[in-house]
DNA sequence: CTTGAAATGTAGCCAAGGCTACATCTTCTA
DNA sequence: TAGAAGATGTAGCCTTGGCTACATTTCAAG
């Protein structure tokens, strides 16, 4: 193919940068649900000693079959274990993930509060925001909070 | 049904609050793609006078059929218009949305920078975060930035 | 020890958002 | 002005994350 032919039309520079930004945002969003489940299961076990699909569904605001289906994926990905009609439990990997998610959630909420977001909105928005906060940003948030106190 | 029967098991308080938080986070994420498309289309038209599906696909990092399918949804929802083999254009509603999204994006990036997030990470993360920033939080961000300068 | 309510699980449906493969249209250029 | 290249569009498939409807299992009262 001849390299000499000039661009036919506008020819934008392709910008792989922007494309990868969008891709990454979408990919991040994919694991978000898993993170929510894992964190919630960990919380439920902490609160009442067990995590039942029905409680998970209720807390997440979804139907119980939806919860059960997602729990299957959790099992498939090695984050949880569950035997039929018994509760759900986290694997080592699941617990680790839960702890990381919990820590990140705290930092995000604290940061929102620190910049003046009302408590209610901070909790609300953090639920969505946290899944898109990279490690780099998380560290920056931490430093900012440190400075502030 | 007899109200007298005591709870059989743990009986958690149902917490509609938390459930609705999660639900809202998921719903927000649903419109995210539409917002990205609308903003990008607006940008492309601004840059080169037209928005072609191929360019949209490239900038978003998806295949062109995916872009085309999403553009159909944009049309279906009254945000864009397009005639076959001609470019894509925004309706009044689409333009308005684009402007709001653009403004919000700026504020989010600025806030991240203001709290010390490195530029690269700020741009990267803002792409995902912005879709979960409520009006309340946006206003708070604005005030914080105001104070800072 | 029976039994019925609540929990759990299964089947099958839907829309969104991806993809590849293939078909068709436009447009630039030789 | 005829081709070929590139843009556009269509078909069909996949996974995720929802749902409802129905079947099965547990378990606490009676």
XYZ file of C-alpha atoms (C1' of nucleotides) in Angstrom:
358
model
C 0.000 0.000 0.000
C 1.381 3.382 -1.020
C 2.413 5.538 1.910
C 2.314 8.640 -0.249
C -1.442 9.163 -0.434
C -2.503 12.156 1.632
C -5.406 11.954 4.056
C -8.769 11.849 2.338
C -10.673 13.726 4.960
C -10.145 15.335 8.307
C -7.866 12.592 9.709
C -7.845 12.973 13.433
C -4.661 11.806 15.181
C -6.229 8.578 16.489
C -5.366 9.496 20.107
C -4.873 6.113 21.721
C -4.604 8.008 24.982
C -8.216 9.050 25.118
C -9.440 5.675 23.896
C -7.566 3.842 26.634
C -8.939 6.261 29.199
C -12.468 5.379 28.232
C -11.712 1.683 28.009
C -10.210 1.686 31.432
C -13.181 3.507 32.901
C -15.459 0.859 31.473
C -13.304 -2.047 32.624
C -13.157 -0.616 36.141
C -16.910 -0.451 36.211
C -17.034 -4.153 35.405
C -15.405 -5.255 38.646
C -17.461 -2.780 40.641
C -20.302 -5.161 41.313
C -17.974 -7.890 42.520
C -16.418 -5.394 44.895
C -19.783 -4.382 46.280
C -20.759 -7.975 46.889
C -17.501 -8.928 48.511
C -17.564 -5.937 50.821
C -21.174 -6.551 51.760
C -20.625 -10.235 52.446
C -17.739 -9.345 54.680
C -19.900 -6.805 56.509
C -22.778 -9.234 56.955
C -20.527 -11.913 58.364
C -19.065 -9.337 60.704
C -22.506 -8.196 61.843
C -24.366 -11.432 62.208
C -21.955 -14.274 61.637
C -23.411 -15.237 58.289
C -24.185 -13.860 54.846
C -27.392 -15.165 53.328
C -28.369 -14.564 49.705
C -31.659 -13.014 50.776
C -29.954 -10.472 53.007
C -27.415 -9.688 50.321
C -30.202 -9.150 47.805
C -32.120 -6.899 50.164
C -29.134 -4.770 51.083
C -28.157 -4.383 47.459
C -31.684 -3.666 46.333
C -31.882 -6.510 43.823
C -33.987 -9.638 43.568
C -32.661 -12.757 45.188
C -32.051 -14.645 41.934
C -29.856 -11.780 40.796
C -27.872 -12.024 43.997
C -27.545 -15.778 43.673
C -26.365 -15.502 40.100
C -23.712 -12.993 41.054
C -22.633 -15.143 43.967
C -22.013 -17.928 41.463
C -19.675 -15.642 39.612
C -17.939 -14.803 42.864
C -17.408 -18.517 43.400
C -16.254 -18.995 39.836
C -13.666 -16.279 40.315
C -12.409 -17.719 43.551
C -13.613 -14.918 45.804
C -16.304 -16.802 47.687
C -17.407 -20.277 48.634
C -20.920 -21.512 49.362
C -22.632 -24.837 49.693
C -26.316 -25.106 48.694
C -28.696 -23.844 51.367
C -25.778 -22.811 53.567
C -24.471 -19.264 53.786
C -21.862 -17.554 51.645
C -18.298 -17.137 52.818
C -15.246 -15.391 51.453
C -12.013 -17.017 50.445
C -8.685 -15.559 51.463
C -8.676 -13.606 48.196
C -12.202 -12.412 48.867
C -11.332 -11.173 52.331
C -8.312 -9.332 51.026
C -10.375 -7.671 48.345
C -13.047 -6.752 50.884
C -10.479 -5.126 53.116
C -9.002 -3.094 50.288
C -12.440 -2.003 49.123
C -13.473 -1.026 52.607
C -10.344 1.041 53.139
C -10.767 2.783 49.805
C -14.399 3.524 50.573
C -13.439 5.192 53.833
C -10.841 7.365 52.174
C -13.211 8.434 49.417
C -15.964 9.364 51.852
C -13.502 11.247 54.054
C -12.146 13.145 51.095
C -15.599 14.145 49.950
C -16.413 15.350 53.437
C -13.117 17.188 53.639
C -13.826 19.226 50.520
C -17.241 20.135 51.857
C -19.667 17.602 50.410
C -22.664 17.086 52.726
C -22.565 13.757 54.545
C -25.578 12.298 52.813
C -24.326 13.069 49.312
C -20.833 11.927 50.263
C -22.056 8.463 51.227
C -24.292 8.277 48.207
C -21.756 9.359 45.622
C -18.858 7.468 47.174
C -20.680 4.258 46.365
C -20.268 4.987 42.670
C -17.044 6.960 42.718
C -14.885 4.567 44.688
C -14.724 2.009 41.922
C -13.013 4.490 39.655
C -10.371 5.707 42.054
C -6.945 4.447 41.004
C -4.190 3.652 43.466
C -2.384 6.813 42.489
C -5.442 8.915 43.222
C -6.094 7.040 46.434
C -2.617 7.856 47.677
C -3.129 11.508 46.766
C -6.421 11.526 48.670
C -4.663 10.042 51.684
C -1.983 12.699 51.634
C -4.541 15.436 51.293
C -6.435 14.182 54.329
C -3.196 13.927 56.275
C -2.323 17.536 55.497
C -5.754 18.691 56.498
C -5.774 17.344 60.025
C -50.894 -12.652 58.928
C -49.992 -12.798 62.600
C -47.757 -9.934 63.674
C -46.854 -11.750 66.857
C -44.384 -14.306 65.528
C -40.855 -13.373 66.543
C -38.015 -13.397 64.012
C -36.780 -16.884 63.164
C -33.210 -15.825 62.527
C -31.021 -12.775 62.596
C -33.522 -10.361 61.023
C -31.592 -7.374 59.752
C -33.461 -4.049 59.615
C -33.929 -4.100 55.825
C -32.110 -0.758 55.411
C -33.749 0.714 52.333
C -31.174 3.489 52.570
C -28.233 1.383 51.636
C -30.131 -0.456 48.946
C -31.147 2.763 47.255
C -27.558 3.981 47.403
C -26.412 0.971 45.478
C -29.289 1.141 43.056
C -28.598 4.754 42.316
C -24.939 4.075 41.717
C -25.864 1.429 39.195
C -28.469 3.566 37.482
C -26.012 6.435 37.182
C -23.545 4.141 35.547
C -26.185 3.256 32.996
C -26.374 6.757 31.516
C -22.600 7.101 31.595
C -22.054 5.756 28.129
C -24.651 8.052 26.634
C -22.919 10.969 28.277
C -19.549 9.982 26.889
C -20.944 9.699 23.385
C -22.786 12.971 23.504
C -19.775 14.842 24.810
C -17.495 13.284 22.225
C -19.842 14.009 19.354
C -20.012 17.598 20.456
C -16.221 17.759 20.620
C -15.758 16.199 17.201
C -18.189 18.598 15.586
C -16.374 21.435 17.283
C -13.002 20.206 16.078
C -13.722 19.200 12.525
C -17.267 20.153 11.714
C -18.542 16.589 11.719
C -18.809 13.484 13.848
C -18.363 10.235 11.982
C -19.088 6.846 13.522
C -15.579 5.644 12.715
C -13.966 8.553 14.538
C -16.289 8.100 17.469
C -15.415 4.426 17.641
C -11.693 5.141 17.469
C -11.757 7.815 20.147
C -13.818 5.627 22.443
C -11.730 2.565 21.809
C -14.581 0.375 20.606
C -15.378 -1.292 17.297
C -17.415 0.683 14.811
C -20.489 -1.548 15.012
C -20.579 -0.930 18.728
C -20.470 2.799 18.121
C -23.194 2.593 15.517
C -25.417 0.584 17.791
C -25.009 3.095 20.573
C -25.683 5.962 18.196
C -29.003 4.288 17.402
C -29.841 4.425 21.066
C -28.871 8.073 21.139
C -31.310 8.680 18.303
C -33.975 6.607 19.977
C -33.627 8.724 23.099
C -33.795 11.977 21.214
C -30.228 13.075 21.860
C -28.887 12.773 18.333
C -29.948 12.691 14.720
C -28.232 11.007 11.807
C -29.091 10.051 8.274
C -27.491 6.945 6.781
C -23.945 7.534 5.520
C -24.054 11.117 6.710
C -22.532 12.270 10.001
C -24.074 12.321 13.458
C -25.470 15.511 14.958
C -26.873 16.440 18.330
C -30.379 17.621 19.029
C -31.028 20.541 21.315
C -31.331 18.100 24.196
C -28.095 16.444 23.157
C -26.219 19.737 23.074
C -27.511 20.685 26.476
C -26.452 17.371 27.923
C -23.038 17.696 26.289
C -22.538 21.102 27.831
C -23.482 19.918 31.292
C -21.233 16.892 30.999
C -18.347 18.985 29.776
C -18.709 21.428 32.643
C -18.911 18.659 35.195
C -15.848 16.982 33.734
C -13.852 20.189 34.097
C -14.854 20.618 37.706
C -14.019 17.033 38.584
C -10.591 17.205 36.979
C -9.879 20.527 38.652
C -10.902 19.170 42.007
C -8.688 16.139 41.649
C -5.780 18.368 40.722
C -6.566 20.683 43.622
C -6.301 17.896 46.175
C -3.009 16.811 44.714
C -3.797 14.065 42.225
C -1.188 13.935 39.418
C -2.482 15.291 36.121
C -2.391 11.988 34.297
C -4.312 10.094 36.966
C -6.726 13.000 37.332
C -7.704 12.849 33.667
C -7.856 9.081 33.746
C -9.958 8.732 36.878
C -12.221 11.692 36.123
C -13.509 9.794 33.116
C -15.010 7.209 35.426
C -15.752 9.352 38.457
C -17.662 12.169 36.787
C -20.667 10.011 36.049
C -21.248 9.442 39.737
C -20.973 13.013 40.911
C -24.361 14.313 41.993
C -25.403 17.931 41.632
C -24.969 18.440 45.343
C -21.424 17.150 45.233
C -20.691 19.153 42.109
C -21.726 22.343 43.849
C -19.535 21.463 46.820
C -16.608 20.857 44.490
C -17.182 24.233 42.889
C -17.205 25.997 46.220
C -14.044 24.233 47.298
C -12.252 25.316 44.143
C -13.501 28.864 44.640
C -12.127 28.985 48.180
C -8.806 27.626 47.045
C -8.006 30.301 44.509
C -43.235 -35.416 63.918
C -45.668 -32.842 60.764
C -46.167 -28.833 58.163
C -46.190 -24.390 56.197
C -43.617 -20.121 55.662
C -39.470 -18.322 54.392
C -35.140 -19.114 52.192
C -32.881 -21.014 48.406
C -32.283 -22.488 43.890
C -33.509 -23.079 38.677
C -35.298 -21.721 34.163
C -35.974 -18.540 30.991
C -36.647 -13.959 29.597
C -34.793 -9.008 28.560
C -31.660 -4.898 27.426
C -27.048 -3.005 27.285
C -22.665 -3.066 25.498
C -19.136 -5.605 23.536
C -17.317 -8.382 19.449
C -16.442 -10.564 14.409
C -17.822 -11.404 9.804
C -19.904 -9.920 5.953
C -22.459 -6.653 2.806
C -23.068 -2.166 0.884
C -22.296 2.616 -0.021
C -19.201 6.834 -1.053
C -15.636 9.147 -2.553
C -10.948 9.949 -4.002
C -7.857 9.293 -7.435
C -5.705 7.567 -11.243
C -15.269 7.719 -15.197
C -14.074 3.328 -13.237
C -12.074 1.066 -9.288
C -10.490 0.378 -4.940
C -10.173 1.798 -0.350
C -12.295 3.164 3.432
C -16.594 4.308 5.809
C -20.958 2.674 6.963
C -24.369 -0.565 7.990
C -26.366 -5.422 9.182
C -26.449 -9.981 11.283
C -25.559 -12.747 14.791
C -23.137 -14.057 18.790
C -21.424 -13.399 23.767
C -21.423 -11.800 28.774
C -23.256 -9.057 32.436
C -26.703 -7.788 35.341
C -31.455 -7.370 35.849
C -36.210 -9.567 36.241
C -40.463 -13.028 37.076
C -42.286 -17.483 37.715
C -41.865 -21.771 39.504
C -39.646 -25.673 42.195
C -37.268 -27.313 46.146
C -35.238 -27.284 50.766
C -34.939 -25.912 55.693
C -36.429 -25.123 59.987
C -39.176 -23.567 63.808
C -43.883 -24.040 65.616
C -47.264 -26.409 66.981
